[in-house]
C-alpha cells in the first residue's frame, strides 16, 4: 500500500492511496480538523478519471466540514473514494488495503458508509483500521442513522414553517413528501402524528400503498409531487431536483427534506428566493445522520443527551440562518455557508481564554 501526499490549497491533507497487488486506487481528503477528527464516508464509484475522483472527494470532504460545524459537532470534515465499480471491483484485498491507509492517518480521518459501500464492506475495512464508524456491532456501534436524521428533519421543518408561515403548528399543514425510504417513511410518521396532511410519492408503489394505509396519506405520482400544492415540500429521495425547470412549477411556501444536494446549481437558491419559497439548506437539516455516527467516533455511551443537544443545534443554526438571510436579502443557503466560514475563521476558544 502506497500513500502519496497531494498538495491541494484549502485542504489539510489529501492522500492518493494505491496498492498495485490489490489493484487499488483511491483518495482520502481531509478538509479540516479545526473542530476535531475529520469524519466522512467512503464512496466507491467507477470514476472515468482520477481527476474526477479527486474533484468528487474534495467537494464532499469540504461539505462534511460544513455539515459537522453547523450541527456544532466537535468533528472536522473529510471523505474518501475508491475508484471502481462496486458490483465488480470490491475485493477484500482492496478494502483492507484502503483500511491500512486510513489507519496510517492515526485517527485524523474516520470513515463511514457512503455510496457503493455496505455495512458488510465496512466490517472488512475495519479489519485493518479502528477508525470506522457505522459498524453493525461493537461497544459504541451507533446503528442505523435514519431515525435520528428523520428527527432532525422534522424539527427543522417546524422551524422552517415558523419562518415561512408564522406558525410551527403542523395541524392542518399540507406536506408533500418525496421518497418513503429509511428517512422519508420515519419522517412521514412524525408529520402524520403531529396532525399534518400528507401527500406522498415513491418510485416503489408498495411503499406508497403502505403509507396510504398506515398514515392516511394521499398518493401522488412521482412526476407530480413537485407541482403538488402544499405548505412544505420535503425531498427525501434524490439530489438535484430543484432546478431551472422544476422551480417554476413548485406550489409550496417552503422546502425542507433529507436529500443531499437538492439544489442542482447555486443559482437555484436564488431562483427559490425570487419565488418567495423558503429553502432550508440540506446539509444543515440532514445532519442527524452524522450526529448519530458522532457518538461512535467520540466514544459516547450516554447517547440520548448528546443527540438531543446536537439536534437542537441544527434548529438554532437554521433559525439564525433564516433570520440573517431575510435581513441581508440573500438565500439561507448562502448565509449557512457564511455562518460556518465565520466559525472556521474565529480563533479557537482556548486562544480567546488565554488573552
Ligand atoms: P433510501 O434509499 O432508504 O430511500 C430513498 C427512497 O426514495 C426509496 O424508497 C426510493 O424508492 C425513493 N426514490 C428514489 N428516486 C425517487 C424519485 N425520483 N421519486 C420518488 N421516490 C424516489 O434512502 P434514505 O436513507 O431514506 O435517504 C434519503 C435521502 O436522504 C438520500 O438522498 C440520502 O442521501 C439522504 N440522507 C440520508 C441520511 C440517512 O440517515 N439515511 C442522512 C443524510 C442524508
mmCIF file of C-alpha atoms and ligand atoms in Angstrom:
data_model
loop_
_atom_site.group_PDB
_atom_site.id
_atom_site.type_symbol
_atom_site.label_atom_id
_atom_site.label_comp_id
_atom_site.label_asym_id
_atom_site.label_seq_id
_atom_site.Cartn_x
_atom_site.Cartn_y
_atom_site.Cartn_z
ATOM 1 C CA UNK A 1 0.000 0.000 0.000
ATOM 2 C CA UNK A 2 1.410 3.368 -1.016
ATOM 3 C CA UNK A 3 0.441 6.853 0.098
ATOM 4 C CA UNK A 4 1.242 9.964 -1.888
ATOM 5 C CA UNK A 5 0.588 13.432 -0.470
ATOM 6 C CA UNK A 6 -1.154 15.745 -2.925
ATOM 7 C CA UNK A 7 -0.794 19.419 -2.012
ATOM 8 C CA UNK A 8 -4.229 20.982 -2.506
ATOM 9 C CA UNK A 9 -4.942 24.568 -1.462
ATOM 10 C CA UNK A 10 -7.525 24.879 1.295
ATOM 11 C CA UNK A 11 -7.193 21.227 2.420
ATOM 12 C CA UNK A 12 -5.187 19.997 5.390
ATOM 13 C CA UNK A 13 -4.148 16.771 3.773
ATOM 14 C CA UNK A 14 -5.037 14.875 0.613
ATOM 15 C CA UNK A 15 -3.608 11.402 0.067
ATOM 16 C CA UNK A 16 -3.588 9.310 -3.083
ATOM 17 C CA UNK A 17 -3.896 5.694 -1.965
ATOM 18 C CA UNK A 18 -2.684 2.858 -4.185
ATOM 19 C CA UNK A 19 -1.826 -0.792 -3.924
ATOM 20 C CA UNK A 20 -0.520 -2.462 -7.060
ATOM 21 C CA UNK A 21 -1.062 -6.023 -5.756
ATOM 22 C CA UNK A 22 -4.676 -5.358 -4.741
ATOM 23 C CA UNK A 23 -5.359 -3.182 -7.814
ATOM 24 C CA UNK A 24 -6.457 -0.312 -5.602
ATOM 25 C CA UNK A 25 -6.568 3.396 -6.439
ATOM 26 C CA UNK A 26 -8.325 5.881 -4.213
ATOM 27 C CA UNK A 27 -8.091 9.189 -2.395
ATOM 28 C CA UNK A 28 -8.556 10.322 1.207
ATOM 29 C CA UNK A 29 -9.225 14.049 1.610
ATOM 30 C CA UNK A 30 -9.053 15.811 4.961
ATOM 31 C CA UNK A 31 -10.538 19.264 4.553
ATOM 32 C CA UNK A 32 -10.372 20.408 8.159
ATOM 33 C CA UNK A 33 -9.663 19.077 11.643
ATOM 34 C CA UNK A 34 -10.189 22.523 13.153
ATOM 35 C CA UNK A 35 -13.010 21.248 15.398
ATOM 36 C CA UNK A 36 -11.992 17.586 15.731
ATOM 37 C CA UNK A 37 -11.150 14.466 13.726
ATOM 38 C CA UNK A 38 -12.329 14.613 10.119
ATOM 39 C CA UNK A 39 -15.333 12.344 9.565
ATOM 40 C CA UNK A 40 -16.958 11.430 6.273
ATOM 41 C CA UNK A 41 -17.975 8.332 4.362
ATOM 42 C CA UNK A 42 -16.099 6.115 1.931
ATOM 43 C CA UNK A 43 -17.592 6.070 -1.555
ATOM 44 C CA UNK A 44 -16.855 3.612 -4.352
ATOM 45 C CA UNK A 45 -17.678 4.651 -7.908
ATOM 46 C CA UNK A 46 -16.424 3.821 -11.400
ATOM 47 C CA UNK A 47 -14.959 7.312 -11.912
ATOM 48 C CA UNK A 48 -13.821 7.806 -15.513
ATOM 49 C CA UNK A 49 -10.580 9.522 -14.452
ATOM 50 C CA UNK A 50 -8.544 10.048 -11.306
ATOM 51 C CA UNK A 51 -9.223 13.768 -11.652
ATOM 52 C CA UNK A 52 -12.990 13.087 -11.486
ATOM 53 C CA UNK A 53 -12.453 11.059 -8.298
ATOM 54 C CA UNK A 54 -10.306 13.822 -6.828
ATOM 55 C CA UNK A 55 -12.860 16.538 -7.688
ATOM 56 C CA UNK A 56 -15.627 14.498 -6.043
ATOM 57 C CA UNK A 57 -13.718 13.697 -2.848
ATOM 58 C CA UNK A 58 -12.580 17.315 -2.408
ATOM 59 C CA UNK A 59 -16.120 18.670 -2.795
ATOM 60 C CA UNK A 60 -17.551 16.057 -0.433
ATOM 61 C CA UNK A 61 -14.830 16.495 2.228
ATOM 62 C CA UNK A 62 -15.425 20.236 2.328
ATOM 63 C CA UNK A 63 -19.166 19.592 2.599
ATOM 64 C CA UNK A 64 -18.576 17.428 5.669
ATOM 65 C CA UNK A 65 -16.714 20.262 7.418
ATOM 66 C CA UNK A 66 -19.751 22.476 6.842
ATOM 67 C CA UNK A 67 -22.290 19.858 7.929
ATOM 68 C CA UNK A 68 -20.392 18.964 11.117
ATOM 69 C CA UNK A 69 -19.795 22.603 12.051
ATOM 70 C CA UNK A 70 -23.453 23.536 11.501
ATOM 71 C CA UNK A 71 -24.518 20.796 13.941
ATOM 72 C CA UNK A 72 -21.919 22.085 16.409
ATOM 73 C CA UNK A 73 -20.130 18.744 16.460
ATOM 74 C CA UNK A 74 -16.517 18.507 17.670
ATOM 75 C CA UNK A 75 -15.630 16.946 14.321
ATOM 76 C CA UNK A 76 -13.919 18.066 11.149
ATOM 77 C CA UNK A 77 -14.597 17.241 7.517
ATOM 78 C CA UNK A 78 -13.147 14.502 5.357
ATOM 79 C CA UNK A 79 -14.139 11.955 2.764
ATOM 80 C CA UNK A 80 -12.646 9.029 0.880
ATOM 81 C CA UNK A 81 -13.195 7.444 -2.522
ATOM 82 C CA UNK A 82 -12.142 4.205 -4.183
ATOM 83 C CA UNK A 83 -12.149 4.133 -7.972
ATOM 84 C CA UNK A 84 -14.050 1.097 -9.238
ATOM 85 C CA UNK A 85 -17.383 -0.492 -9.917
ATOM 86 C CA UNK A 86 -18.871 -1.592 -6.579
ATOM 87 C CA UNK A 87 -20.597 -4.531 -8.287
ATOM 88 C CA UNK A 88 -17.362 -5.903 -9.790
ATOM 89 C CA UNK A 89 -14.255 -4.433 -8.218
ATOM 90 C CA UNK A 90 -14.945 -4.557 -4.483
ATOM 91 C CA UNK A 91 -12.465 -7.176 -3.308
ATOM 92 C CA UNK A 92 -11.500 -7.806 0.336
ATOM 93 C CA UNK A 93 -7.870 -7.093 -0.654
ATOM 94 C CA UNK A 94 -8.789 -3.602 -1.866
ATOM 95 C CA UNK A 95 -10.922 -2.843 1.170
ATOM 96 C CA UNK A 96 -8.294 -3.996 3.677
ATOM 97 C CA UNK A 97 -5.553 -2.101 1.819
ATOM 98 C CA UNK A 98 -7.722 1.015 1.994
ATOM 99 C CA UNK A 99 -8.218 0.360 5.720
ATOM 100 C CA UNK A 100 -4.428 0.372 6.149
ATOM 101 C CA UNK A 101 -4.301 3.827 4.552
ATOM 102 C CA UNK A 102 -6.948 5.104 6.986
ATOM 103 C CA UNK A 103 -5.051 3.547 9.890
ATOM 104 C CA UNK A 104 -1.864 5.335 8.791
ATOM 105 C CA UNK A 105 -3.627 8.663 9.477
ATOM 106 C CA UNK A 106 -3.822 7.703 13.170
ATOM 107 C CA UNK A 107 -7.352 8.936 13.747
ATOM 108 C CA UNK A 108 -7.217 12.245 11.884
ATOM 109 C CA UNK A 109 -9.778 10.733 9.489
ATOM 110 C CA UNK A 110 -12.696 8.447 10.416
ATOM 111 C CA UNK A 111 -14.586 6.673 7.698
ATOM 112 C CA UNK A 112 -18.212 5.505 7.394
ATOM 113 C CA UNK A 113 -20.636 4.121 4.814
ATOM 114 C CA UNK A 114 -21.409 6.010 1.603
ATOM 115 C CA UNK A 115 -22.491 5.232 -1.975
ATOM 116 C CA UNK A 116 -21.281 1.851 -3.237
ATOM 117 C CA UNK A 117 -20.456 0.569 0.249
ATOM 118 C CA UNK A 118 -22.464 -1.663 2.592
ATOM 119 C CA UNK A 119 -22.185 -2.333 6.335
ATOM 120 C CA UNK A 120 -20.583 -5.696 5.433
ATOM 121 C CA UNK A 121 -17.907 -3.874 3.379
ATOM 122 C CA UNK A 122 -17.172 -1.620 6.340
ATOM 123 C CA UNK A 123 -16.596 -4.675 8.511
ATOM 124 C CA UNK A 124 -13.857 -5.690 6.057
ATOM 125 C CA UNK A 125 -12.314 -2.192 6.092
ATOM 126 C CA UNK A 126 -12.367 -2.408 9.911
ATOM 127 C CA UNK A 127 -10.085 -5.460 9.827
ATOM 128 C CA UNK A 128 -7.164 -3.134 9.169
ATOM 129 C CA UNK A 129 -8.264 0.089 10.896
ATOM 130 C CA UNK A 130 -10.007 1.101 14.095
ATOM 131 C CA UNK A 131 -11.223 4.373 12.597
ATOM 132 C CA UNK A 132 -14.556 3.177 11.195
ATOM 133 C CA UNK A 133 -17.955 4.469 12.321
ATOM 134 C CA UNK A 134 -21.316 2.945 11.455
ATOM 135 C CA UNK A 135 -20.429 -0.649 12.239
ATOM 136 C CA UNK A 136 -23.311 -3.006 12.918
ATOM 137 C CA UNK A 137 -21.901 -4.216 16.217
ATOM 138 C CA UNK A 138 -19.357 -3.225 18.844
ATOM 139 C CA UNK A 139 -19.307 -1.389 22.141
ATOM 140 C CA UNK A 140 -20.051 2.022 20.630
ATOM 141 C CA UNK A 141 -21.890 0.941 17.442
ATOM 142 C CA UNK A 142 -24.373 3.657 16.544
ATOM 143 C CA UNK A 143 -26.553 1.601 14.162
ATOM 144 C CA UNK A 144 -28.976 2.916 11.552
ATOM 145 C CA UNK A 145 -28.733 6.728 11.416
ATOM 146 C CA UNK A 146 -32.092 7.184 9.634
ATOM 147 C CA UNK A 147 -34.353 7.647 12.704
ATOM 148 C CA UNK A 148 -32.085 10.419 14.031
ATOM 149 C CA UNK A 149 -31.871 12.001 10.563
ATOM 150 C CA UNK A 150 -35.673 11.965 10.374
ATOM 151 C CA UNK A 151 -35.936 13.600 13.819
ATOM 152 C CA UNK A 152 -33.584 16.357 12.720
ATOM 153 C CA UNK A 153 -35.523 16.986 9.513
ATOM 154 C CA UNK A 154 -38.819 17.021 11.422
ATOM 155 C CA UNK A 155 -37.625 19.658 13.915
ATOM 156 C CA UNK A 156 -36.028 21.633 11.078
ATOM 157 C CA UNK A 157 -39.310 21.516 9.109
ATOM 158 C CA UNK A 158 -41.126 23.053 12.077
ATOM 159 C CA UNK A 159 -38.551 25.862 12.274
ATOM 160 C CA UNK A 160 -38.835 26.348 8.514
ATOM 161 C CA UNK A 161 -42.638 26.540 8.672
ATOM 162 C CA UNK A 162 -42.447 29.014 11.557
ATOM 163 C CA UNK A 163 -40.366 31.343 9.381
ATOM 164 C CA UNK A 164 -42.380 30.749 6.200
ATOM 165 C CA UNK A 165 -45.916 30.784 7.605
ATOM 166 C CA UNK A 166 -45.650 32.343 11.067
ATOM 167 C CA UNK A 167 -46.511 29.101 12.889
ATOM 168 C CA UNK A 168 -44.732 25.807 13.513
ATOM 169 C CA UNK A 169 -48.007 24.058 14.278
ATOM 170 C CA UNK A 170 -48.385 21.115 11.901
ATOM 171 C CA UNK A 171 -52.100 20.608 12.459
ATOM 172 C CA UNK A 172 -53.767 21.059 9.087
ATOM 173 C CA UNK A 173 -50.494 21.847 7.268
ATOM 174 C CA UNK A 174 -50.031 20.100 3.918
ATOM 175 C CA UNK A 175 -46.715 18.333 3.436
ATOM 176 C CA UNK A 176 -45.614 16.935 0.046
ATOM 177 C CA UNK A 177 -43.042 14.221 0.711
ATOM 178 C CA UNK A 178 -40.844 12.642 -1.957
ATOM 179 C CA UNK A 179 -39.257 9.287 -1.087
ATOM 180 C CA UNK A 180 -40.584 6.858 1.530
ATOM 181 C CA UNK A 181 -37.279 5.147 2.282
ATOM 182 C CA UNK A 182 -35.500 4.874 5.609
ATOM 183 C CA UNK A 183 -35.673 8.587 6.365
ATOM 184 C CA UNK A 184 -38.807 9.571 4.439
ATOM 185 C CA UNK A 185 -41.036 6.896 5.973
ATOM 186 C CA UNK A 186 -39.971 7.735 9.528
ATOM 187 C CA UNK A 187 -40.461 11.433 8.799
ATOM 188 C CA UNK A 188 -43.903 10.806 7.299
ATOM 189 C CA UNK A 189 -44.911 9.079 10.541
ATOM 190 C CA UNK A 190 -43.822 12.104 12.588
ATOM 191 C CA UNK A 191 -45.706 14.534 10.326
ATOM 192 C CA UNK A 192 -48.853 12.401 10.476
ATOM 193 C CA UNK A 193 -48.671 12.121 14.250
ATOM 194 C CA UNK A 194 -48.316 15.895 14.540
ATOM 195 C CA UNK A 195 -51.543 16.373 12.586
ATOM 196 C CA UNK A 196 -50.266 17.268 9.127
ATOM 197 C CA UNK A 197 -51.981 16.278 5.882
ATOM 198 C CA UNK A 198 -49.581 14.154 3.841
ATOM 199 C CA UNK A 199 -49.120 13.880 0.085
ATOM 200 C CA UNK A 200 -46.562 11.165 -0.640
ATOM 201 C CA UNK A 201 -44.736 9.597 -3.535
ATOM 202 C CA UNK A 202 -42.100 6.954 -4.215
ATOM 203 C CA UNK A 203 -40.882 5.011 -7.241
ATOM 204 C CA UNK A 204 -41.759 1.899 -5.240
ATOM 205 C CA UNK A 205 -45.558 1.623 -5.297
ATOM 206 C CA UNK A 206 -45.610 -0.792 -2.331
ATOM 207 C CA UNK A 207 -44.077 1.927 -0.129
ATOM 208 C CA UNK A 208 -46.740 4.394 -1.239
ATOM 209 C CA UNK A 209 -49.526 1.894 -0.586
ATOM 210 C CA UNK A 210 -48.165 1.212 2.891
ATOM 211 C CA UNK A 211 -48.030 4.931 3.789
ATOM 212 C CA UNK A 212 -51.544 5.489 2.449
ATOM 213 C CA UNK A 213 -52.866 2.603 4.554
ATOM 214 C CA UNK A 214 -50.872 3.301 7.725
ATOM 215 C CA UNK A 215 -50.895 7.109 7.783
ATOM 216 C CA UNK A 216 -53.940 8.113 5.750
ATOM 217 C CA UNK A 217 -51.606 9.823 3.253
ATOM 218 C CA UNK A 218 -52.698 10.760 -0.265
ATOM 219 C CA UNK A 219 -50.737 9.071 -3.070
ATOM 220 C CA UNK A 220 -49.207 11.335 -5.732
ATOM 221 C CA UNK A 221 -47.484 10.188 -8.938
ATOM 222 C CA UNK A 222 -43.664 10.542 -8.789
ATOM 223 C CA UNK A 223 -43.600 13.140 -11.554
ATOM 224 C CA UNK A 224 -46.388 15.198 -9.927
ATOM 225 C CA UNK A 225 -45.040 15.649 -6.383
ATOM 226 C CA UNK A 226 -43.028 18.791 -7.105
ATOM 227 C CA UNK A 227 -46.067 20.600 -8.504
ATOM 228 C CA UNK A 228 -48.404 19.295 -5.783
ATOM 229 C CA UNK A 229 -49.775 22.224 -3.797
ATOM 230 C CA UNK A 230 -48.592 22.142 -0.168
ATOM 231 C CA UNK A 231 -47.206 24.294 2.629
ATOM 232 C CA UNK A 232 -43.910 22.415 2.633
ATOM 233 C CA UNK A 233 -42.088 20.146 0.198
ATOM 234 C CA UNK A 234 -39.861 17.508 1.846
ATOM 235 C CA UNK A 235 -37.449 15.958 -0.681
ATOM 236 C CA UNK A 236 -36.194 12.671 0.825
ATOM 237 C CA UNK A 237 -35.183 10.697 -2.259
ATOM 238 C CA UNK A 238 -32.542 12.073 -4.627
ATOM 239 C CA UNK A 239 -30.405 15.165 -5.208
ATOM 240 C CA UNK A 240 -30.540 17.773 -7.970
ATOM 241 C CA UNK A 241 -34.338 18.007 -8.000
ATOM 242 C CA UNK A 242 -34.528 21.794 -7.590
ATOM 243 C CA UNK A 243 -33.507 23.279 -10.929
ATOM 244 C CA UNK A 244 -34.480 25.820 -13.592
ATOM 245 C CA UNK A 245 -37.219 23.500 -14.878
ATOM 246 C CA UNK A 246 -38.765 22.328 -11.588
ATOM 247 C CA UNK A 247 -38.623 25.535 -9.519
ATOM 248 C CA UNK A 248 -41.189 27.464 -11.601
ATOM 249 C CA UNK A 249 -43.674 24.576 -11.092
ATOM 250 C CA UNK A 250 -43.414 24.476 -7.267
ATOM 251 C CA UNK A 251 -46.567 25.419 -5.356
ATOM 252 C CA UNK A 252 -45.186 25.466 -1.806
ATOM 253 C CA UNK A 253 -44.068 28.064 0.716
ATOM 254 C CA UNK A 254 -41.037 26.197 1.982
ATOM 255 C CA UNK A 255 -38.688 23.273 1.346
ATOM 256 C CA UNK A 256 -37.074 21.087 3.993
ATOM 257 C CA UNK A 257 -36.016 17.480 3.425
ATOM 258 C CA UNK A 258 -33.224 14.972 3.951
ATOM 259 C CA UNK A 259 -31.935 14.533 0.395
ATOM 260 C CA UNK A 260 -28.352 15.645 -0.208
ATOM 261 C CA UNK A 261 -27.546 18.310 -2.821
ATOM 262 C CA UNK A 262 -31.138 19.311 -3.548
ATOM 263 C CA UNK A 263 -30.127 22.445 -5.474
ATOM 264 C CA UNK A 264 -28.866 21.486 -8.943
ATOM 265 C CA UNK A 265 -26.752 24.681 -9.090
ATOM 266 C CA UNK A 266 -26.111 27.617 -6.703
ATOM 267 C CA UNK A 267 -28.339 29.789 -8.945
ATOM 268 C CA UNK A 268 -31.285 27.589 -7.984
ATOM 269 C CA UNK A 269 -31.098 29.012 -4.461
ATOM 270 C CA UNK A 270 -31.635 32.477 -5.968
ATOM 271 C CA UNK A 271 -34.472 31.123 -8.110
ATOM 272 C CA UNK A 272 -36.265 29.853 -4.993
ATOM 273 C CA UNK A 273 -35.749 33.159 -3.233
ATOM 274 C CA UNK A 274 -37.126 35.069 -6.225
ATOM 275 C CA UNK A 275 -40.261 32.924 -5.989
ATOM 276 C CA UNK A 276 -40.578 33.606 -2.248
ATOM 277 C CA UNK A 277 -40.008 29.944 -1.331
ATOM 278 C CA UNK A 278 -38.014 29.459 1.874
ATOM 279 C CA UNK A 279 -35.275 26.850 1.415
ATOM 280 C CA UNK A 280 -33.798 25.028 4.437
ATOM 281 C CA UNK A 281 -30.192 24.167 3.424
ATOM 282 C CA UNK A 282 -29.990 20.378 3.058
ATOM 283 C CA UNK A 283 -26.661 19.817 4.763
ATOM 284 C CA UNK A 284 -27.905 21.607 7.863
ATOM 285 C CA UNK A 285 -31.228 19.788 8.195
ATOM 286 C CA UNK A 286 -29.955 16.278 7.408
ATOM 287 C CA UNK A 287 -27.081 16.339 9.927
ATOM 288 C CA UNK A 288 -28.909 13.889 12.230
ATOM 289 C CA UNK A 289 -27.098 11.039 10.482
ATOM 290 C CA UNK A 290 -23.673 12.397 11.333
ATOM 291 C CA UNK A 291 -24.827 13.301 14.851
ATOM 292 C CA UNK A 292 -25.707 9.631 15.271
ATOM 293 C CA UNK A 293 -22.313 8.481 13.926
ATOM 294 C CA UNK A 294 -20.513 11.057 16.095
ATOM 295 C CA UNK A 295 -21.431 9.108 19.229
ATOM 296 C CA UNK A 296 -19.351 6.249 17.825
ATOM 297 C CA UNK A 297 -16.356 8.403 16.874
ATOM 298 C CA UNK A 298 -16.403 10.293 20.163
ATOM 299 C CA UNK A 299 -16.992 7.134 22.224
ATOM 300 C CA UNK A 300 -20.135 8.466 23.874
ATOM 301 C CA UNK A 301 -22.018 5.930 25.972
ATOM 302 C CA UNK A 302 -24.926 8.110 27.066
ATOM 303 C CA UNK A 303 -26.106 8.885 23.568
ATOM 304 C CA UNK A 304 -29.534 10.437 24.149
ATOM 305 C CA UNK A 305 -28.489 13.754 25.783
ATOM 306 C CA UNK A 306 -25.699 14.256 23.239
ATOM 307 C CA UNK A 307 -28.089 13.588 20.346
ATOM 308 C CA UNK A 308 -30.775 15.919 21.725
ATOM 309 C CA UNK A 309 -28.302 18.778 22.258
ATOM 310 C CA UNK A 310 -26.970 18.468 18.710
ATOM 311 C CA UNK A 311 -30.430 18.170 17.157
ATOM 312 C CA UNK A 312 -31.292 21.393 18.970
ATOM 313 C CA UNK A 313 -28.125 22.922 17.487
ATOM 314 C CA UNK A 314 -29.493 22.186 13.984
ATOM 315 C CA UNK A 315 -32.669 24.181 14.580
ATOM 316 C CA UNK A 316 -30.794 27.019 16.323
ATOM 317 C CA UNK A 317 -28.405 27.268 13.377
ATOM 318 C CA UNK A 318 -31.310 27.210 10.936
ATOM 319 C CA UNK A 319 -33.178 29.870 12.859
ATOM 320 C CA UNK A 320 -30.106 32.154 12.735
ATOM 321 C CA UNK A 321 -29.607 31.451 9.032
ATOM 322 C CA UNK A 322 -33.237 32.307 8.174
ATOM 323 C CA UNK A 323 -33.232 35.498 10.266
ATOM 324 C CA UNK A 324 -29.976 36.771 8.795
ATOM 325 C CA UNK A 325 -30.940 35.737 5.247
ATOM 326 C CA UNK A 326 -34.079 37.853 5.487
ATOM 327 C CA UNK A 327 -32.145 40.822 6.904
ATOM 328 C CA UNK A 328 -29.455 40.620 4.218
ATOM 329 C CA UNK A 329 -31.743 39.731 1.312
ATOM 330 C CA UNK A 330 -29.876 36.568 0.310
ATOM 331 C CA UNK A 331 -30.766 32.862 0.385
ATOM 332 C CA UNK A 332 -30.475 30.844 3.638
ATOM 333 C CA UNK A 333 -28.003 28.511 1.886
ATOM 334 C CA UNK A 334 -25.640 31.456 1.331
ATOM 335 C CA UNK A 335 -25.891 32.506 4.986
ATOM 336 C CA UNK A 336 -25.451 28.919 6.220
ATOM 337 C CA UNK A 337 -22.095 28.735 4.407
ATOM 338 C CA UNK A 338 -21.134 32.135 5.798
ATOM 339 C CA UNK A 339 -22.000 31.158 9.374
ATOM 340 C CA UNK A 340 -19.745 28.105 9.080
ATOM 341 C CA UNK A 341 -16.945 30.123 7.462
ATOM 342 C CA UNK A 342 -17.128 32.680 10.286
ATOM 343 C CA UNK A 343 -16.896 29.842 12.799
ATOM 344 C CA UNK A 344 -13.890 28.374 10.997
ATOM 345 C CA UNK A 345 -12.165 31.764 10.874
ATOM 346 C CA UNK A 346 -12.734 32.561 14.575
ATOM 347 C CA UNK A 347 -9.802 31.998 16.938
ATOM 348 C CA UNK A 348 -10.005 28.772 18.989
ATOM 349 C CA UNK A 349 -11.830 29.126 22.320
ATOM 350 C CA UNK A 350 -8.613 28.406 24.310
ATOM 351 C CA UNK A 351 -6.812 31.212 22.439
ATOM 352 C CA UNK A 352 -9.574 33.625 23.479
ATOM 353 C CA UNK A 353 -9.407 32.377 27.087
ATOM 354 C CA UNK A 354 -5.620 32.910 27.155
ATOM 355 C CA UNK A 355 -5.927 36.603 26.275
HETATM 356 P P1 LIG B 1 -33.495 5.156 0.898
HETATM 357 O O1 LIG B 1 -32.733 4.568 -0.228
HETATM 358 O O2 LIG B 1 -33.849 4.312 2.079
HETATM 359 O O3 LIG B 1 -34.858 5.798 0.350
HETATM 360 C C1 LIG B 1 -34.967 6.543 -0.810
HETATM 361 C C2 LIG B 1 -36.385 6.341 -1.334
HETATM 362 O O4 LIG B 1 -36.602 7.242 -2.421
HETATM 363 C C3 LIG B 1 -36.648 4.934 -1.858
HETATM 364 O O5 LIG B 1 -37.869 4.460 -1.310
HETATM 365 C C4 LIG B 1 -36.746 5.123 -3.367
HETATM 366 O O6 LIG B 1 -37.633 4.212 -3.992
HETATM 367 C C5 LIG B 1 -37.254 6.548 -3.458
HETATM 368 N N1 LIG B 1 -36.968 7.243 -4.715
HETATM 369 C C6 LIG B 1 -35.834 7.243 -5.442
HETATM 370 N N2 LIG B 1 -35.941 8.059 -6.501
HETATM 371 C C7 LIG B 1 -37.171 8.589 -6.441
HETATM 372 C C8 LIG B 1 -37.880 9.510 -7.246
HETATM 373 N N3 LIG B 1 -37.340 10.046 -8.351
HETATM 374 N N4 LIG B 1 -39.142 9.850 -6.888
HETATM 375 C C9 LIG B 1 -39.703 9.307 -5.786
HETATM 376 N N5 LIG B 1 -39.081 8.436 -4.989
HETATM 377 C C10 LIG B 1 -37.843 8.075 -5.311
HETATM 378 O O7 LIG B 1 -32.630 6.420 1.359
HETATM 379 P P2 LIG B 1 -32.677 7.183 2.761
HETATM 380 O O8 LIG B 1 -31.644 6.611 3.657
HETATM 381 O O9 LIG B 1 -34.077 7.302 3.226
HETATM 382 O O10 LIG B 1 -32.141 8.638 2.329
HETATM 383 C C11 LIG B 1 -32.972 9.522 1.593
HETATM 384 C C12 LIG B 1 -32.154 10.744 1.209
HETATM 385 O O11 LIG B 1 -31.643 11.382 2.381
HETATM 386 C C13 LIG B 1 -30.936 10.423 0.330
HETATM 387 O O12 LIG B 1 -30.747 11.489 -0.564
HETATM 388 C C14 LIG B 1 -29.805 10.377 1.344
HETATM 389 O O13 LIG B 1 -28.552 10.699 0.757
HETATM 390 C C15 LIG B 1 -30.226 11.460 2.312
HETATM 391 N N6 LIG B 1 -29.667 11.288 3.663
HETATM 392 C C16 LIG B 1 -29.929 10.161 4.380
HETATM 393 C C17 LIG B 1 -29.428 10.015 5.667
HETATM 394 C C18 LIG B 1 -29.719 8.794 6.497
HETATM 395 O O14 LIG B 1 -29.508 8.843 7.723
HETATM 396 N N7 LIG B 1 -30.214 7.718 5.913
HETATM 397 C C19 LIG B 1 -28.618 11.035 6.228
HETATM 398 C C20 LIG B 1 -28.364 12.197 5.473
HETATM 399 C C21 LIG B 1 -28.901 12.298 4.183
#
